[in-house]
Amino acid sequence: PAQAEDTQLKLKAFLSHVAKVADDDSRWTSATQIDRLLRPGAKYRNLNPYEVLQVPWDCEDKVIKKQFRKLSILLHPDKNRDNPEQAKQAFEAVNTAYQTLNDPEKMGWVNFVIDEAKESFPYLLIKKRREAKKKGEKIPEDVSQEQYNESFRKHTIKMFADKEIEKQTTIDREQREKRREAEEKEAEKQAKKAKVEYEKAWAGGRDARMEAWLSFEKQAKSDSAGDKPKKKKKKEKKMKGFRPPKHKMQQRE
C-alpha cells in the first residue's frame, strides 16, 4: 500500500508537470504574447516592466536578460511576417520595459509604485477576510500561494494604473494653468500694444487736429460776420429855408 501510494504521488506530480509544460508551451507563442501585450488595458498593464517581461519583481538580472531575449525572438517583426505591425508594437513594449529596468531614474518610479502596492496589499486582504468571515469562508489568497501571487499581481497593475492616471491628471492641470497664464500674458501684451499704437496715432494727428480747429474757427467767424444785419443809414434832415409869416391886411373901420 505504501508503494502504491508513492506511485500515485509520483504519477500526480508527473501529470502536473506535463500540464504545466503544456500551459507554458501554449503561452509562449508569438500570437499569444502579441495578444497579451496589445489587448485592451495594455496601456496601463504595460507600465510595469516586470509585468511586460513576465518576471517577478525580485528576480535576478540574469533572469531578466534571459526573458528579454526569449520575448525578443518571439516578437521580432522578421519572425512574424504575417502580422508585422502588431509584432512591432509588442516588440517595442518589451524593449521599453527592458530599457526601463536598466534606467535607475525610471526604476525609482517603478520601485516606488511597487512599494506602495506591497504596503497597501495586506490592508486589502484584511478587508476581504472580514467580508469572507461574515459568510464563514476563507479568502483564496489564504488557501493558495498561487492565488496570493496572482492577486498581488493584479493589485500592482491597478496601482500602476492609478498612479499613472493621477500623474497625468496633475500634468494636464499644470498644462492648463500654463496655457491660461500664457493667454493672459498675450492678452496683456496685445492691450499694451494697442494702447501704444493709439497714443502714437493720437500724437501723430495733433497737428492735423489743430489745423482743422483753426480752420473751423476762421470759418465760424466768417459765417458769423456774413449773417449780421446791415445797419440802415440815417437819413439826413434837409434844412428848410426860413419863410417869414404872411402879413395880414388890417381893415379900416
Tab-separated table of C-alpha atoms in Angstrom:
chain	number	residue	atom	x	y	z
A	1	PRO	CA	0.000	0.000	0.000
A	2	ALA	CA	2.824	2.404	0.809
A	3	GLN	CA	4.461	1.670	-2.532
A	4	ALA	CA	1.164	2.156	-4.349
A	5	GLU	CA	0.589	5.479	-2.594
A	6	ASP	CA	4.087	6.603	-3.536
A	7	THR	CA	3.432	5.610	-7.133
A	8	GLN	CA	0.202	7.620	-7.155
A	9	LEU	CA	2.008	10.695	-5.823
A	10	LYS	CA	4.712	10.394	-8.471
A	11	LEU	CA	2.081	9.980	-11.173
A	12	LYS	CA	0.199	13.026	-9.892
A	13	ALA	CA	3.413	15.078	-9.853
A	14	PHE	CA	4.268	13.913	-13.382
A	15	LEU	CA	0.833	14.815	-14.745
A	16	SER	CA	1.037	18.203	-13.050
A	17	HIS	CA	4.421	18.803	-14.673
A	18	VAL	CA	3.085	17.778	-18.091
A	19	ALA	CA	0.119	20.146	-17.677
A	20	LYS	CA	2.454	22.975	-16.674
A	21	VAL	CA	4.701	22.353	-19.682
A	22	ALA	CA	1.676	22.303	-21.986
A	23	ASP	CA	0.418	25.535	-20.438
A	24	ASP	CA	3.845	27.146	-20.876
A	25	ASP	CA	4.019	25.987	-24.484
A	26	SER	CA	0.621	27.481	-25.217
A	27	ARG	CA	1.550	30.777	-23.544
A	28	TRP	CA	4.953	31.172	-25.138
A	29	THR	CA	3.940	31.623	-28.745
A	30	SER	CA	4.183	34.768	-30.835
A	31	ALA	CA	0.423	35.076	-31.233
A	32	THR	CA	-0.249	34.625	-27.516
A	33	GLN	CA	2.375	37.142	-26.441
A	34	ILE	CA	1.288	39.702	-29.041
A	35	ASP	CA	-2.268	39.372	-27.783
A	36	ARG	CA	-1.122	39.700	-24.151
A	37	LEU	CA	0.858	42.865	-24.794
A	38	LEU	CA	-1.697	44.591	-27.040
A	39	ARG	CA	-5.053	43.563	-25.564
A	40	PRO	CA	-7.405	46.234	-24.106
A	41	GLY	CA	-5.922	47.791	-20.989
A	42	ALA	CA	-2.347	47.168	-22.135
A	43	LYS	CA	-1.626	50.890	-21.900
A	44	TYR	CA	-1.722	50.661	-18.099
A	45	ARG	CA	-0.746	46.998	-17.730
A	46	ASN	CA	2.483	47.598	-19.611
A	47	LEU	CA	3.535	50.391	-17.245
A	48	ASN	CA	5.020	47.703	-15.008
A	49	PRO	CA	8.171	46.417	-16.739
A	50	TYR	CA	8.112	43.219	-14.660
A	51	GLU	CA	4.587	42.526	-15.903
A	52	VAL	CA	5.656	43.066	-19.514
A	53	LEU	CA	8.588	40.668	-19.208
A	54	GLN	CA	6.600	38.238	-17.050
A	55	VAL	CA	9.209	38.059	-14.302
A	56	PRO	CA	8.961	38.515	-10.505
A	57	TRP	CA	9.850	41.955	-9.185
A	58	ASP	CA	12.603	40.443	-7.001
A	59	CYS	CA	14.267	38.274	-9.659
A	60	GLU	CA	17.951	38.457	-10.574
A	61	ASP	CA	19.315	40.379	-13.548
A	62	LYS	CA	20.245	37.198	-15.419
A	63	VAL	CA	16.611	36.061	-15.294
A	64	ILE	CA	15.502	39.400	-16.739
A	65	LYS	CA	18.056	39.187	-19.574
A	66	LYS	CA	17.041	35.639	-20.415
A	67	GLN	CA	13.360	36.549	-20.507
A	68	PHE	CA	14.038	39.626	-22.624
A	69	ARG	CA	15.916	37.555	-25.235
A	70	LYS	CA	13.143	34.960	-25.271
A	71	LEU	CA	10.426	37.543	-25.887
A	72	SER	CA	12.535	39.489	-28.390
A	73	ILE	CA	12.914	36.390	-30.539
A	74	LEU	CA	9.215	35.571	-30.343
A	75	LEU	CA	8.072	39.098	-31.166
A	76	HIS	CA	10.633	40.313	-33.677
A	77	PRO	CA	8.808	41.594	-36.801
A	78	ASP	CA	11.051	39.480	-39.050
A	79	LYS	CA	9.743	36.383	-37.255
A	80	ASN	CA	6.146	37.470	-37.724
A	81	ARG	CA	5.796	38.199	-41.413
A	82	ASP	CA	2.041	37.516	-41.268
A	83	ASN	CA	1.496	40.164	-38.582
A	84	PRO	CA	4.444	42.602	-38.715
A	85	GLU	CA	2.684	45.747	-37.428
A	86	GLN	CA	1.322	44.232	-34.220
A	87	ALA	CA	4.552	42.297	-33.709
A	88	LYS	CA	6.460	45.573	-33.952
A	89	GLN	CA	4.260	47.196	-31.289
A	90	ALA	CA	4.641	44.225	-28.945
A	91	PHE	CA	8.396	44.126	-29.573
A	92	GLU	CA	8.662	47.838	-28.727
A	93	ALA	CA	6.721	47.265	-25.477
A	94	VAL	CA	9.208	44.558	-24.457
A	95	ASN	CA	12.186	46.708	-25.422
A	96	THR	CA	10.808	49.692	-23.476
A	97	ALA	CA	10.306	47.501	-20.397
A	98	TYR	CA	13.868	46.191	-20.591
A	99	GLN	CA	15.280	49.702	-21.034
A	100	THR	CA	13.261	50.872	-18.031
A	101	LEU	CA	14.699	48.118	-15.855
A	102	ASN	CA	18.168	49.339	-16.785
A	103	ASP	CA	17.427	53.015	-16.138
A	104	PRO	CA	17.991	53.930	-12.442
A	105	GLU	CA	15.900	57.097	-12.706
A	106	LYS	CA	12.882	55.332	-14.222
A	107	MET	CA	13.283	52.424	-11.832
A	108	GLY	CA	12.969	54.879	-8.958
A	109	TRP	CA	9.362	55.457	-10.025
A	110	VAL	CA	8.713	51.743	-10.668
A	111	ASN	CA	10.042	50.732	-7.249
A	112	PHE	CA	8.025	53.496	-5.606
A	113	VAL	CA	4.777	52.147	-7.082
A	114	ILE	CA	5.646	48.528	-6.210
A	115	ASP	CA	6.460	49.537	-2.631
A	116	GLU	CA	3.090	51.286	-2.439
A	117	ALA	CA	1.429	48.099	-3.685
A	118	LYS	CA	3.262	45.962	-1.127
A	119	GLU	CA	2.215	48.275	1.698
A	120	SER	CA	-1.436	48.524	0.685
A	121	PHE	CA	-1.993	44.869	-0.312
A	122	PRO	CA	-2.203	43.495	3.284
A	123	TYR	CA	-4.947	46.026	4.097
A	124	LEU	CA	-6.852	44.865	1.026
A	125	LEU	CA	-6.642	41.276	2.275
A	126	ILE	CA	-7.835	42.301	5.744
A	127	LYS	CA	-10.922	43.845	4.187
A	128	LYS	CA	-11.552	40.714	2.109
A	129	ARG	CA	-11.140	38.481	5.171
A	130	ARG	CA	-13.754	40.468	7.084
A	131	GLU	CA	-16.237	40.061	4.256
A	132	ALA	CA	-15.445	36.331	3.935
A	133	LYS	CA	-15.728	35.780	7.696
A	134	LYS	CA	-19.320	37.016	7.661
A	135	LYS	CA	-20.086	34.177	5.242
A	136	GLY	CA	-17.972	31.648	7.146
A	137	GLU	CA	-15.495	31.378	4.278
A	138	LYS	CA	-11.803	31.806	3.670
A	139	ILE	CA	-10.286	34.036	1.039
A	140	PRO	CA	-8.460	32.263	-1.837
A	141	GLU	CA	-5.229	34.136	-1.023
A	142	ASP	CA	-5.040	32.338	2.346
A	143	VAL	CA	-5.592	28.948	0.746
A	144	SER	CA	-3.268	29.091	-2.264
A	145	GLN	CA	0.096	30.785	-2.640
A	146	GLU	CA	-0.509	30.855	-6.374
A	147	GLN	CA	-3.750	32.753	-5.834
A	148	TYR	CA	-1.980	35.110	-3.424
A	149	ASN	CA	0.666	35.878	-6.068
A	150	GLU	CA	-1.990	36.401	-8.743
A	151	SER	CA	-3.985	38.797	-6.542
A	152	PHE	CA	-0.858	40.769	-5.715
A	153	ARG	CA	-0.010	40.946	-9.421
A	154	LYS	CA	-3.439	42.371	-10.244
A	155	HIS	CA	-3.234	44.780	-7.312
A	156	THR	CA	0.131	46.011	-8.584
A	157	ILE	CA	-1.265	46.514	-12.087
A	158	LYS	CA	-4.109	48.595	-10.643
A	159	MET	CA	-1.652	50.589	-8.551
A	160	PHE	CA	0.407	51.448	-11.655
A	161	ALA	CA	-2.774	52.478	-13.488
A	162	ASP	CA	-3.987	54.652	-10.586
A	163	LYS	CA	-0.604	56.358	-10.210
A	164	GLU	CA	-0.343	56.983	-13.949
A	165	ILE	CA	-3.842	58.491	-14.098
A	166	GLU	CA	-3.039	60.633	-11.059
A	167	LYS	CA	0.234	61.767	-12.608
A	168	GLN	CA	-1.397	62.519	-15.962
A	169	THR	CA	-4.175	64.462	-14.243
A	170	THR	CA	-1.563	66.599	-12.486
A	171	ILE	CA	0.314	67.164	-15.751
A	172	ASP	CA	-2.904	68.142	-17.567
A	173	ARG	CA	-3.832	70.575	-14.786
A	174	GLU	CA	-0.382	72.172	-14.871
A	175	GLN	CA	-0.531	72.462	-18.657
A	176	ARG	CA	-3.956	74.109	-18.496
A	177	GLU	CA	-2.621	76.542	-15.911
A	178	LYS	CA	0.380	77.338	-18.107
A	179	ARG	CA	-1.881	77.890	-21.124
A	180	ARG	CA	-4.127	80.156	-19.085
A	181	GLU	CA	-1.156	82.206	-17.862
A	182	ALA	CA	0.238	82.383	-21.403
A	183	GLU	CA	-3.147	83.561	-22.745
A	184	GLU	CA	-3.378	86.227	-20.033
A	185	LYS	CA	0.135	87.447	-20.805
A	186	GLU	CA	-0.644	87.550	-24.520
A	187	ALA	CA	-3.872	89.471	-23.886
A	188	GLU	CA	-1.986	91.946	-21.689
A	189	LYS	CA	0.707	92.278	-24.342
A	190	GLN	CA	-1.885	92.957	-27.048
A	191	ALA	CA	-3.649	95.523	-24.828
A	192	LYS	CA	-0.370	97.382	-24.238
A	193	LYS	CA	0.429	97.255	-27.938
A	194	ALA	CA	-2.998	98.641	-28.833
A	195	LYS	CA	-2.585	101.431	-26.267
A	196	VAL	CA	0.834	102.400	-27.642
A	197	GLU	CA	-0.497	102.436	-31.206
A	198	TYR	CA	-3.482	104.537	-30.151
A	199	GLU	CA	-1.303	107.072	-28.333
A	200	LYS	CA	1.066	107.159	-31.294
A	201	ALA	CA	-1.810	107.775	-33.706
A	202	TRP	CA	-3.245	110.442	-31.412
A	203	ALA	CA	0.091	112.235	-31.185
A	204	GLY	CA	0.640	111.945	-34.926
A	205	GLY	CA	-2.728	113.581	-35.665
A	206	ARG	CA	-2.236	116.545	-33.292
A	207	ASP	CA	-1.103	118.994	-36.000
A	208	ALA	CA	-3.932	117.960	-38.269
A	209	ARG	CA	-6.469	118.401	-35.478
A	210	MET	CA	-5.027	121.852	-34.607
A	211	GLU	CA	-5.139	122.956	-38.218
A	212	ALA	CA	-8.699	121.687	-38.547
A	213	TRP	CA	-9.713	123.541	-35.396
A	214	LEU	CA	-8.168	126.827	-36.575
A	215	SER	CA	-9.845	126.409	-39.940
A	216	PHE	CA	-13.132	125.749	-38.187
A	217	GLU	CA	-12.800	128.878	-36.028
A	218	LYS	CA	-11.913	131.001	-39.042
A	219	GLN	CA	-14.886	129.701	-40.963
A	220	ALA	CA	-17.151	130.215	-37.979
A	221	LYS	CA	-16.076	133.863	-37.665
A	222	SER	CA	-16.560	134.367	-41.357
A	223	ASP	CA	-20.034	132.854	-41.238
A	224	SER	CA	-20.885	134.941	-38.199
A	225	ALA	CA	-19.850	138.145	-39.923
A	226	GLY	CA	-21.901	137.377	-43.030
A	227	ASP	CA	-25.060	136.750	-41.035
A	228	LYS	CA	-25.154	140.189	-39.231
A	229	PRO	CA	-27.984	142.583	-40.463
A	230	LYS	CA	-26.811	145.693	-42.322
A	231	LYS	CA	-27.207	148.955	-40.430
A	232	LYS	CA	-29.636	151.386	-42.041
A	233	LYS	CA	-28.150	154.729	-42.866
A	234	LYS	CA	-29.798	157.595	-41.067
A	235	LYS	CA	-31.498	159.996	-43.429
A	236	GLU	CA	-30.110	163.486	-43.185
A	237	LYS	CA	-32.744	166.028	-42.358
A	238	LYS	CA	-32.876	168.770	-45.003
A	239	MET	CA	-32.912	172.261	-43.577
A	240	LYS	CA	-35.912	174.075	-44.938
A	241	GLY	CA	-35.490	177.774	-45.883
A	242	PHE	CA	-36.855	180.407	-43.459
A	243	ARG	CA	-40.149	181.839	-44.563
A	244	PRO	CA	-41.455	184.943	-42.782
A	245	PRO	CA	-45.118	184.860	-41.689
A	246	LYS	CA	-47.592	186.294	-44.098
A	247	HIS	CA	-48.688	189.840	-43.273
A	248	LYS	CA	-52.409	190.134	-42.762
A	249	MET	CA	-54.035	193.353	-44.029
A	250	GLN	CA	-55.953	195.207	-41.356
A	251	GLN	CA	-59.335	196.522	-42.371
A	252	ARG	CA	-60.271	200.112	-41.547
A	253	GLU	CA	-63.322	200.834	-39.620
